[in-house]
Short mmCIF file of C-alpha atoms and ligand atoms in Angstrom, two decimals:
data_model
loop_
_atom_site.label_atom_id
_atom_site.label_comp_id
_atom_site.label_asym_id
_atom_site.label_seq_id
_atom_site.Cartn_x
_atom_site.Cartn_y
_atom_site.Cartn_z
CA UNK A 1 -139.94 -181.15 -86.29
CA UNK A 2 -139.35 -177.56 -87.34
CA UNK A 3 -143.06 -176.90 -86.86
CA UNK A 4 -142.92 -178.41 -83.35
CA UNK A 5 -140.05 -176.14 -82.31
CA UNK A 6 -141.79 -173.05 -83.62
CA UNK A 7 -144.99 -174.11 -81.91
CA UNK A 8 -143.15 -174.63 -78.58
CA UNK A 9 -141.46 -171.27 -78.93
CA UNK A 10 -144.81 -169.65 -79.58
CA UNK A 11 -146.15 -171.33 -76.45
CA UNK A 12 -143.22 -170.02 -74.38
CA UNK A 13 -143.68 -166.51 -75.79
CA UNK A 14 -147.41 -166.71 -75.11
CA UNK A 15 -146.80 -167.88 -71.53
CA UNK A 16 -144.24 -165.15 -70.91
CA UNK A 17 -146.60 -162.62 -72.40
CA UNK A 18 -149.49 -163.73 -70.21
CA UNK A 19 -147.15 -163.75 -67.22
CA UNK A 20 -146.02 -160.21 -67.94
CA UNK A 21 -149.58 -159.01 -68.44
CA UNK A 22 -150.65 -160.57 -65.16
CA UNK A 23 -147.75 -158.90 -63.38
CA UNK A 24 -148.60 -155.59 -65.07
CA UNK A 25 -152.22 -155.78 -64.02
CA UNK A 26 -151.16 -156.66 -60.46
CA UNK A 27 -148.87 -153.63 -60.49
CA UNK A 28 -151.77 -151.45 -61.72
CA UNK A 29 -154.04 -152.83 -59.02
CA UNK A 30 -151.39 -152.23 -56.36
CA UNK A 31 -150.84 -148.68 -57.58
CA UNK A 32 -154.60 -148.01 -57.51
CA UNK A 33 -154.86 -149.39 -53.98
CA UNK A 34 -151.82 -147.41 -52.81
CA UNK A 35 -153.38 -144.25 -54.29
CA UNK A 36 -156.73 -144.98 -52.63
CA UNK A 37 -154.97 -145.40 -49.25
CA UNK A 38 -153.18 -142.03 -49.48
CA UNK A 39 -154.65 -139.20 -47.44
CA UNK A 40 -154.84 -135.87 -49.28
CA UNK A 41 -154.12 -132.73 -47.28
CA UNK A 42 -156.47 -130.69 -49.47
CA UNK A 43 -159.59 -131.29 -51.55
CA UNK A 44 -160.71 -129.19 -54.51
CA UNK A 45 -164.18 -130.07 -55.80
CA UNK A 46 -165.04 -128.45 -59.16
CA UNK A 47 -168.66 -128.52 -60.34
CA UNK A 48 -169.68 -127.59 -63.88
CA UNK A 49 -173.39 -126.96 -63.39
CA UNK A 50 -175.31 -128.72 -66.17
CA UNK A 51 -172.08 -130.09 -67.73
CA UNK A 52 -172.98 -133.48 -69.18
CA UNK A 53 -170.90 -135.50 -71.63
CA UNK A 54 -172.34 -133.72 -74.67
CA UNK A 55 -171.56 -130.26 -73.22
CA UNK A 56 -167.98 -131.47 -72.70
CA UNK A 57 -167.85 -132.93 -76.22
CA UNK A 58 -169.26 -129.77 -77.84
CA UNK A 59 -166.72 -127.59 -75.98
CA UNK A 60 -163.91 -129.99 -76.89
CA UNK A 61 -164.75 -129.96 -80.62
CA UNK A 62 -165.14 -126.16 -80.58
CA UNK A 63 -161.72 -125.91 -78.93
CA UNK A 64 -159.79 -127.85 -81.61
CA UNK A 65 -160.98 -131.21 -80.13
CA UNK A 66 -158.89 -130.59 -77.01
CA UNK A 67 -159.70 -129.77 -73.40
CA UNK A 68 -157.62 -129.67 -70.23
CA UNK A 69 -160.19 -132.05 -68.78
CA UNK A 70 -158.70 -134.92 -70.79
CA UNK A 71 -155.50 -134.68 -68.71
CA UNK A 72 -157.46 -136.00 -65.70
CA UNK A 73 -156.22 -139.56 -65.04
CA UNK A 74 -159.29 -141.18 -63.45
CA UNK A 75 -162.86 -141.17 -64.78
CA UNK A 76 -166.15 -142.46 -63.42
CA UNK A 77 -169.89 -141.71 -63.48
CA UNK A 78 -172.51 -140.81 -60.90
CA UNK A 79 -176.26 -141.34 -60.77
CA UNK A 80 -177.72 -137.89 -60.33
CA UNK A 81 -181.37 -138.50 -59.32
CA UNK A 82 -182.82 -136.82 -56.22
CA UNK A 83 -185.16 -138.26 -53.57
CA UNK A 84 -188.36 -136.98 -55.17
CA UNK A 85 -187.47 -136.80 -58.86
CA UNK A 86 -185.47 -138.86 -61.35
CA UNK A 87 -184.41 -135.47 -62.74
CA UNK A 88 -182.49 -133.63 -60.02
CA UNK A 89 -182.20 -129.87 -59.61
CA UNK A 90 -178.98 -128.13 -58.61
CA UNK A 91 -179.98 -127.83 -54.95
CA UNK A 92 -180.55 -131.56 -54.35
CA UNK A 93 -177.56 -132.28 -56.60
CA UNK A 94 -175.15 -130.06 -54.65
CA UNK A 95 -176.58 -131.25 -51.32
CA UNK A 96 -175.77 -134.85 -52.31
CA UNK A 97 -172.09 -133.87 -52.77
CA UNK A 98 -172.00 -131.57 -49.72
CA UNK A 99 -173.96 -133.69 -47.24
CA UNK A 100 -174.13 -137.25 -48.62
CA UNK A 101 -177.94 -137.36 -48.55
CA UNK A 102 -180.46 -137.87 -51.32
CA UNK A 103 -182.95 -135.09 -50.74
CA UNK A 104 -185.81 -133.31 -52.50
CA UNK A 105 -185.39 -130.82 -55.33
CA UNK A 106 -184.91 -127.29 -53.90
CA UNK A 107 -183.35 -128.54 -50.61
CA UNK A 108 -180.26 -126.61 -49.49
CA UNK A 109 -178.07 -128.67 -47.14
CA UNK A 110 -181.10 -130.33 -45.53
CA UNK A 111 -182.64 -133.83 -45.43
CA UNK A 112 -186.01 -134.83 -46.82
CA UNK A 113 -187.44 -133.73 -43.45
CA UNK A 114 -185.77 -130.27 -43.77
CA UNK A 115 -183.24 -131.07 -41.02
CA UNK A 116 -179.90 -129.28 -41.49
CA UNK A 117 -177.02 -131.68 -42.25
CA UNK A 118 -173.37 -130.83 -41.59
CA UNK A 119 -171.65 -130.26 -44.94
CA UNK A 120 -168.20 -131.55 -45.87
CA UNK A 121 -167.02 -127.93 -45.91
CA UNK A 122 -168.24 -127.42 -42.33
CA UNK A 123 -166.69 -130.72 -41.21
CA UNK A 124 -163.37 -129.78 -42.85
CA UNK A 125 -163.47 -126.47 -40.91
CA UNK A 126 -164.06 -128.37 -37.66
CA UNK A 127 -161.00 -130.49 -38.52
CA UNK A 128 -158.89 -127.32 -38.79
CA UNK A 129 -158.91 -126.87 -42.54
CA UNK A 130 -159.41 -123.53 -44.25
CA UNK A 131 -162.25 -123.37 -46.77
CA UNK A 132 -163.43 -121.46 -49.79
CA UNK A 133 -166.15 -121.18 -52.42
CA UNK A 134 -165.61 -119.58 -55.85
CA UNK A 135 -168.60 -119.49 -58.25
CA UNK A 136 -169.91 -117.62 -61.29
CA UNK A 137 -173.51 -117.42 -60.02
CA UNK A 138 -174.64 -115.48 -56.97
CA UNK A 139 -173.11 -116.85 -53.77
CA UNK A 140 -176.66 -117.58 -52.47
CA UNK A 141 -177.48 -119.72 -55.55
CA UNK A 142 -178.30 -123.43 -55.08
CA UNK A 143 -174.85 -124.94 -55.70
CA UNK A 144 -172.70 -122.76 -53.42
CA UNK A 145 -175.53 -122.36 -50.87
CA UNK A 146 -175.66 -126.15 -50.35
CA UNK A 147 -172.08 -126.11 -49.00
CA UNK A 148 -172.31 -123.04 -46.74
CA UNK A 149 -175.94 -122.77 -45.59
CA UNK A 150 -179.07 -124.74 -44.76
CA UNK A 151 -182.54 -123.87 -46.00
CA UNK A 152 -185.72 -125.71 -46.87
CA UNK A 153 -185.96 -123.87 -50.21
CA UNK A 154 -183.34 -122.61 -52.65
CA UNK A 155 -185.39 -119.50 -53.49
CA UNK A 156 -185.07 -118.02 -49.99
CA UNK A 157 -182.06 -115.99 -51.08
CA UNK A 158 -182.20 -113.45 -48.26
CA UNK A 159 -182.42 -116.17 -45.59
CA UNK A 160 -179.52 -117.97 -47.25
CA UNK A 161 -177.47 -114.74 -47.25
CA UNK A 162 -178.11 -114.37 -43.51
CA UNK A 163 -177.02 -117.98 -42.98
CA UNK A 164 -173.81 -117.39 -44.96
CA UNK A 165 -172.95 -114.73 -42.38
CA UNK A 166 -172.23 -117.60 -39.94
CA UNK A 167 -170.57 -120.00 -42.39
CA UNK A 168 -166.96 -119.21 -41.35
CA UNK A 169 -165.58 -119.96 -44.83
CA UNK A 170 -162.32 -118.10 -45.42
CA UNK A 171 -162.88 -117.05 -49.03
CA UNK A 172 -166.24 -116.45 -50.71
CA UNK A 173 -166.40 -115.29 -54.31
CA UNK A 174 -169.57 -114.89 -56.40
CA UNK A 175 -172.37 -112.46 -57.20
CA UNK A 176 -175.50 -111.40 -55.30
CA UNK A 177 -174.56 -108.24 -53.39
CA UNK A 178 -178.20 -107.08 -53.27
CA UNK A 179 -179.23 -110.05 -51.08
CA UNK A 180 -176.81 -108.78 -48.42
CA UNK A 181 -177.22 -105.01 -48.42
CA UNK A 182 -180.67 -104.22 -49.90
CA UNK A 183 -182.96 -106.58 -48.07
CA UNK A 184 -186.64 -106.56 -47.17
CA UNK A 185 -185.70 -106.67 -43.46
CA UNK A 186 -183.28 -103.75 -44.06
CA UNK A 187 -180.43 -105.58 -42.31
CA UNK A 188 -176.99 -104.98 -43.79
CA UNK A 189 -175.37 -108.40 -43.80
CA UNK A 190 -172.23 -107.02 -45.47
CA UNK A 191 -171.60 -104.82 -42.43
CA UNK A 192 -172.12 -107.88 -40.22
CA UNK A 193 -169.65 -109.84 -42.32
CA UNK A 194 -167.08 -107.08 -41.90
CA UNK A 195 -167.60 -107.42 -38.13
CA UNK A 196 -166.96 -111.17 -38.57
CA UNK A 197 -163.54 -110.35 -40.00
CA UNK A 198 -164.19 -110.34 -43.74
CA UNK A 199 -162.62 -107.87 -46.09
CA UNK A 200 -165.54 -107.11 -48.41
CA UNK A 201 -164.68 -106.18 -51.95
CA UNK A 202 -167.12 -105.59 -54.77
CA UNK A 203 -167.16 -105.30 -58.53
CA UNK A 204 -168.07 -101.66 -58.09
CA UNK A 205 -164.71 -100.95 -56.47
CA UNK A 206 -162.28 -103.50 -57.85
CA UNK A 207 -161.38 -105.17 -61.12
CA UNK A 208 -161.09 -108.92 -60.40
CA UNK A 209 -157.55 -108.90 -61.75
CA UNK A 210 -156.60 -106.47 -58.99
CA UNK A 211 -158.28 -108.37 -56.14
CA UNK A 212 -155.74 -109.17 -53.46
CA UNK A 213 -156.28 -112.49 -51.68
CA UNK A 214 -154.19 -112.54 -48.52
CA UNK A 215 -153.42 -115.81 -46.69
CA UNK A 216 -155.11 -115.86 -43.27
CA UNK A 217 -157.37 -112.88 -44.09
CA UNK A 218 -161.03 -113.63 -44.81
CA UNK A 219 -162.35 -112.23 -48.08
CA UNK A 220 -165.86 -111.83 -49.49
CA UNK A 221 -165.61 -110.71 -53.11
CA UNK A 222 -168.94 -109.81 -54.69
CA UNK A 223 -168.58 -109.98 -58.44
CA UNK A 224 -172.01 -108.51 -59.20
CA UNK A 225 -175.13 -107.00 -57.68
CA UNK A 226 -177.18 -109.96 -58.92
CA UNK A 227 -175.95 -112.61 -61.37
CA UNK A 228 -172.38 -112.13 -62.60
CA UNK A 229 -171.91 -111.50 -66.32
CA UNK A 230 -171.56 -114.39 -68.76
CA UNK A 231 -168.22 -115.05 -70.43
CA UNK A 232 -169.62 -113.56 -73.65
CA UNK A 233 -170.48 -110.37 -71.74
CA UNK A 234 -166.91 -110.13 -70.45
CA UNK A 235 -166.76 -112.06 -67.15
CA UNK A 236 -163.15 -113.07 -66.60
CA UNK A 237 -162.61 -113.83 -62.90
CA UNK A 238 -163.09 -117.59 -62.50
CA UNK A 239 -159.54 -118.69 -63.39
CA UNK A 240 -157.52 -115.83 -61.83
CA UNK A 241 -159.51 -115.67 -58.58
CA UNK A 242 -159.65 -119.47 -58.19
CA UNK A 243 -155.86 -119.54 -58.44
CA UNK A 244 -155.41 -116.62 -56.03
CA UNK A 245 -157.68 -118.38 -53.53
CA UNK A 246 -155.79 -121.68 -53.96
CA UNK A 247 -152.47 -119.94 -53.39
CA UNK A 248 -153.80 -118.32 -50.21
CA UNK A 249 -155.41 -121.56 -48.97
CA UNK A 250 -152.20 -123.49 -49.63
CA UNK A 251 -150.63 -121.63 -46.67
CA UNK A 252 -153.05 -123.40 -44.32
CA UNK A 253 -151.16 -125.72 -41.93
CA UNK A 254 -153.92 -128.34 -41.81
CA UNK A 255 -154.96 -128.13 -45.45
CA UNK A 256 -158.10 -126.86 -47.14
CA UNK A 257 -161.40 -127.65 -48.82
CA UNK A 258 -162.39 -125.56 -51.84
CA UNK A 259 -165.46 -125.74 -54.08
CA UNK A 260 -165.25 -124.06 -57.50
CA UNK A 261 -168.32 -123.87 -59.74
CA UNK A 262 -168.70 -123.04 -63.43
CA UNK A 263 -172.30 -122.02 -62.74
CA UNK A 264 -173.49 -120.74 -66.09
CA UNK A 265 -172.98 -123.83 -68.30
CA UNK A 266 -176.43 -124.71 -66.93
CA UNK A 267 -177.89 -121.38 -67.99
CA UNK A 268 -176.76 -121.98 -71.58
CA UNK A 269 -178.55 -125.33 -71.43
CA UNK A 270 -181.78 -123.82 -70.06
CA UNK A 271 -181.66 -121.21 -72.82
CA UNK A 272 -180.88 -123.86 -75.48
CA UNK A 273 -177.97 -121.54 -76.32
CA UNK A 274 -175.09 -123.66 -77.65
CA UNK A 275 -172.72 -120.68 -77.83
CA UNK A 276 -173.18 -120.00 -74.12
CA UNK A 277 -172.81 -123.72 -73.28
CA UNK A 278 -169.52 -123.84 -75.19
CA UNK A 279 -168.02 -120.54 -73.98
CA UNK A 280 -168.93 -121.27 -70.34
CA UNK A 281 -167.56 -124.84 -70.53
CA UNK A 282 -164.31 -123.59 -72.10
CA UNK A 283 -164.01 -120.94 -69.34
CA UNK A 284 -164.48 -123.69 -66.73
CA UNK A 285 -161.93 -125.86 -68.56
CA UNK A 286 -159.39 -123.02 -68.61
CA UNK A 287 -159.73 -122.93 -64.81
CA UNK A 288 -159.36 -126.73 -64.73
CA UNK A 289 -156.06 -126.39 -66.63
CA UNK A 290 -154.55 -124.01 -64.05
CA UNK A 291 -155.95 -125.95 -61.07
CA UNK A 292 -154.64 -129.28 -62.40
CA UNK A 293 -151.17 -127.83 -63.02
CA UNK A 294 -151.14 -126.64 -59.40
CA UNK A 295 -152.48 -129.99 -58.12
CA UNK A 296 -149.80 -131.92 -60.04
CA UNK A 297 -147.03 -129.74 -58.58
CA UNK A 298 -148.53 -129.81 -55.08
CA UNK A 299 -148.91 -133.61 -54.81
CA UNK A 300 -151.07 -133.47 -51.65
CA UNK A 301 -154.40 -132.45 -53.19
CA UNK A 302 -157.34 -134.55 -54.32
CA UNK A 303 -159.07 -132.88 -57.28
CA UNK A 304 -162.57 -133.99 -58.27
CA UNK A 305 -164.40 -132.50 -61.27
CA UNK A 306 -168.03 -133.32 -61.99
CA UNK A 307 -171.47 -131.85 -62.67
CA UNK A 308 -174.70 -131.98 -60.71
CA UNK A 309 -176.72 -132.98 -63.82
CA UNK A 310 -176.95 -132.43 -67.57
CA UNK A 311 -179.04 -129.49 -68.82
CA UNK A 312 -180.94 -129.30 -72.11
CA UNK A 313 -180.72 -132.90 -73.34
CA UNK A 314 -178.07 -131.68 -75.77
CA UNK A 315 -177.29 -133.75 -78.90
CA UNK A 316 -174.59 -133.27 -81.55
CA UNK A 317 -176.33 -134.23 -84.78
CA UNK A 318 -175.40 -135.55 -88.23
CA UNK A 319 -174.19 -132.73 -90.46
CA UNK A 320 -171.83 -131.50 -87.72
CA UNK A 321 -168.21 -130.88 -88.69
CA UNK A 322 -165.11 -129.96 -86.68
CA UNK A 323 -165.80 -126.34 -87.64
CA UNK A 324 -169.54 -126.20 -87.21
CA UNK A 325 -171.80 -128.11 -84.86
CA UNK A 326 -175.40 -128.98 -85.69
CA UNK A 327 -177.03 -129.45 -82.31
CA UNK A 328 -180.47 -129.93 -80.85
CA UNK A 329 -181.86 -129.74 -77.35
CA UNK A 330 -184.50 -132.17 -76.07
CA UNK A 331 -185.65 -129.88 -73.25
CA UNK A 332 -185.15 -126.50 -71.57
CA UNK A 333 -184.85 -128.35 -68.24
CA UNK A 334 -182.38 -130.84 -66.80
CA UNK A 335 -182.10 -134.42 -68.06
CA UNK A 336 -181.54 -137.73 -66.25
CA UNK A 337 -178.36 -139.05 -67.89
CA UNK A 338 -175.33 -140.44 -66.01
CA UNK A 339 -172.82 -137.72 -65.13
CA UNK A 340 -169.04 -138.00 -65.61
CA UNK A 341 -166.62 -137.63 -62.70
CA UNK A 342 -162.91 -136.89 -63.23
CA UNK A 343 -160.30 -137.11 -60.47
CA UNK A 344 -156.58 -136.69 -59.84
CA UNK A 345 -154.21 -136.81 -56.87
CA UNK A 346 -154.11 -138.88 -53.68
CA UNK A 347 -157.34 -140.87 -53.21
CA UNK A 348 -158.46 -140.30 -56.81
CA UNK A 349 -158.61 -143.97 -57.87
CA UNK A 350 -161.64 -144.38 -55.58
CA UNK A 351 -163.63 -142.29 -58.06
CA UNK A 352 -163.54 -144.78 -60.96
CA UNK A 353 -166.68 -146.82 -61.64
CA UNK A 354 -170.41 -146.02 -61.48
CA UNK A 355 -171.94 -144.92 -58.19
CA UNK A 356 -174.50 -142.62 -56.50
CA UNK A 357 -173.95 -138.83 -56.44
CA UNK A 358 -173.95 -139.12 -52.62
CA UNK A 359 -170.90 -141.41 -52.87
CA UNK A 360 -168.82 -138.40 -53.93
CA UNK A 361 -169.35 -137.08 -50.37
CA UNK A 362 -168.58 -140.48 -48.83
CA UNK A 363 -165.47 -140.99 -50.98
CA UNK A 364 -164.15 -137.51 -50.06
CA UNK A 365 -164.64 -138.27 -46.34
CA UNK A 366 -163.07 -141.70 -46.79
CA UNK A 367 -160.06 -140.09 -48.50
CA UNK A 368 -159.70 -137.66 -45.57
CA UNK A 369 -159.94 -140.65 -43.13
CA UNK A 370 -162.88 -139.04 -41.36
CA UNK A 371 -164.77 -141.62 -39.24
CA UNK A 372 -167.30 -143.66 -41.21
CA UNK A 373 -170.88 -142.35 -41.08
CA UNK A 374 -173.99 -144.45 -41.54
CA UNK A 375 -176.35 -141.55 -40.71
CA UNK A 376 -176.01 -137.88 -41.69
CA UNK A 377 -174.85 -135.54 -38.92
CA UNK A 378 -177.91 -133.44 -38.12
CA UNK A 379 -177.04 -129.94 -36.92
CA UNK A 380 -178.82 -128.25 -34.09
CA UNK A 381 -179.90 -125.30 -36.24
CA UNK A 382 -183.20 -124.50 -37.83
CA UNK A 383 -183.32 -124.56 -41.58
CA UNK A 384 -186.82 -123.11 -41.46
CA UNK A 385 -186.07 -119.78 -39.81
MG1 LIG B 1 -175.19 -123.99 -59.83
ZN1 LIG B 2 -180.42 -125.73 -64.04
#
């Protein structure tokens, strides 16, 4: 008898428990759907070039097994392959995010047939949003170039610089001054940009800490003549200038689109240089910490953090400790592993799961409630020049 009562009680408890769990999972599902239905006013897309899971893990361990990245509430993965290679390059990778098309390695904002495709940054501008790009490579490098220009080949830096002249982005920050003012065709694109309303500021004149970013006033800050310094060499502008740009963009009535890139994580991978991988990833993560704090306070911004691909085939090997990593690299090129995606803010729950790199573009447009596209929007400009 006693046994029967206990058994019945257990059954009741079990039923209640199951009931509660079901209700809890329904609540979670409802919350995820409500989040997915929200329309963000702003989007910040952060790309750690070459930042695969092992780069993140190595930086995390080297930083006391903690990163700001782990505060991101939603995680997913994308498939990074390009149209002509299982192993993507940064041009095809960035074009997939910017334009929603799988294209060939070296393509900058163009289809497989070298037709220019409207980028999400250009579409956001057309919708009245202000825009910006902040990177630690040259501004004409593959990742930023794929959002603000169109070219059949990533190595055509001077053509890309000329195309950036017409990009209308409000804030541009990166290196590569020489592609604008010491060109083979002897044009001075910096002078042209000044005519287009940009305040042009360079590392030669201004310490990044002193750069003034004024709401409503276009700025082109050139951090270096060619490639900006590495963190180890003293580069320190990614976090402060990203935040200054965000504060200026936040004054925009119709919102903004901003792309921030930690460009040199990739270069550490190519060089099989674990110290550079770690210091560049931690620099990117420091920026993530400040951006996420702002996003959490703002409440109207969708933040997406991902990489274009992994670089180096990095492994953390037996013999590693919390204080000292024993690593190896499988290659000096990129690898083909799945790439993590982290998101926060309105619309962020859409970014859980496993999907194509091009879906990042489609999910961003979906979040902004832009009309559904089945074909890329081909622009009436020549990417061949
Ligand atoms: Mg890059
Ligand atoms: Zn690379």
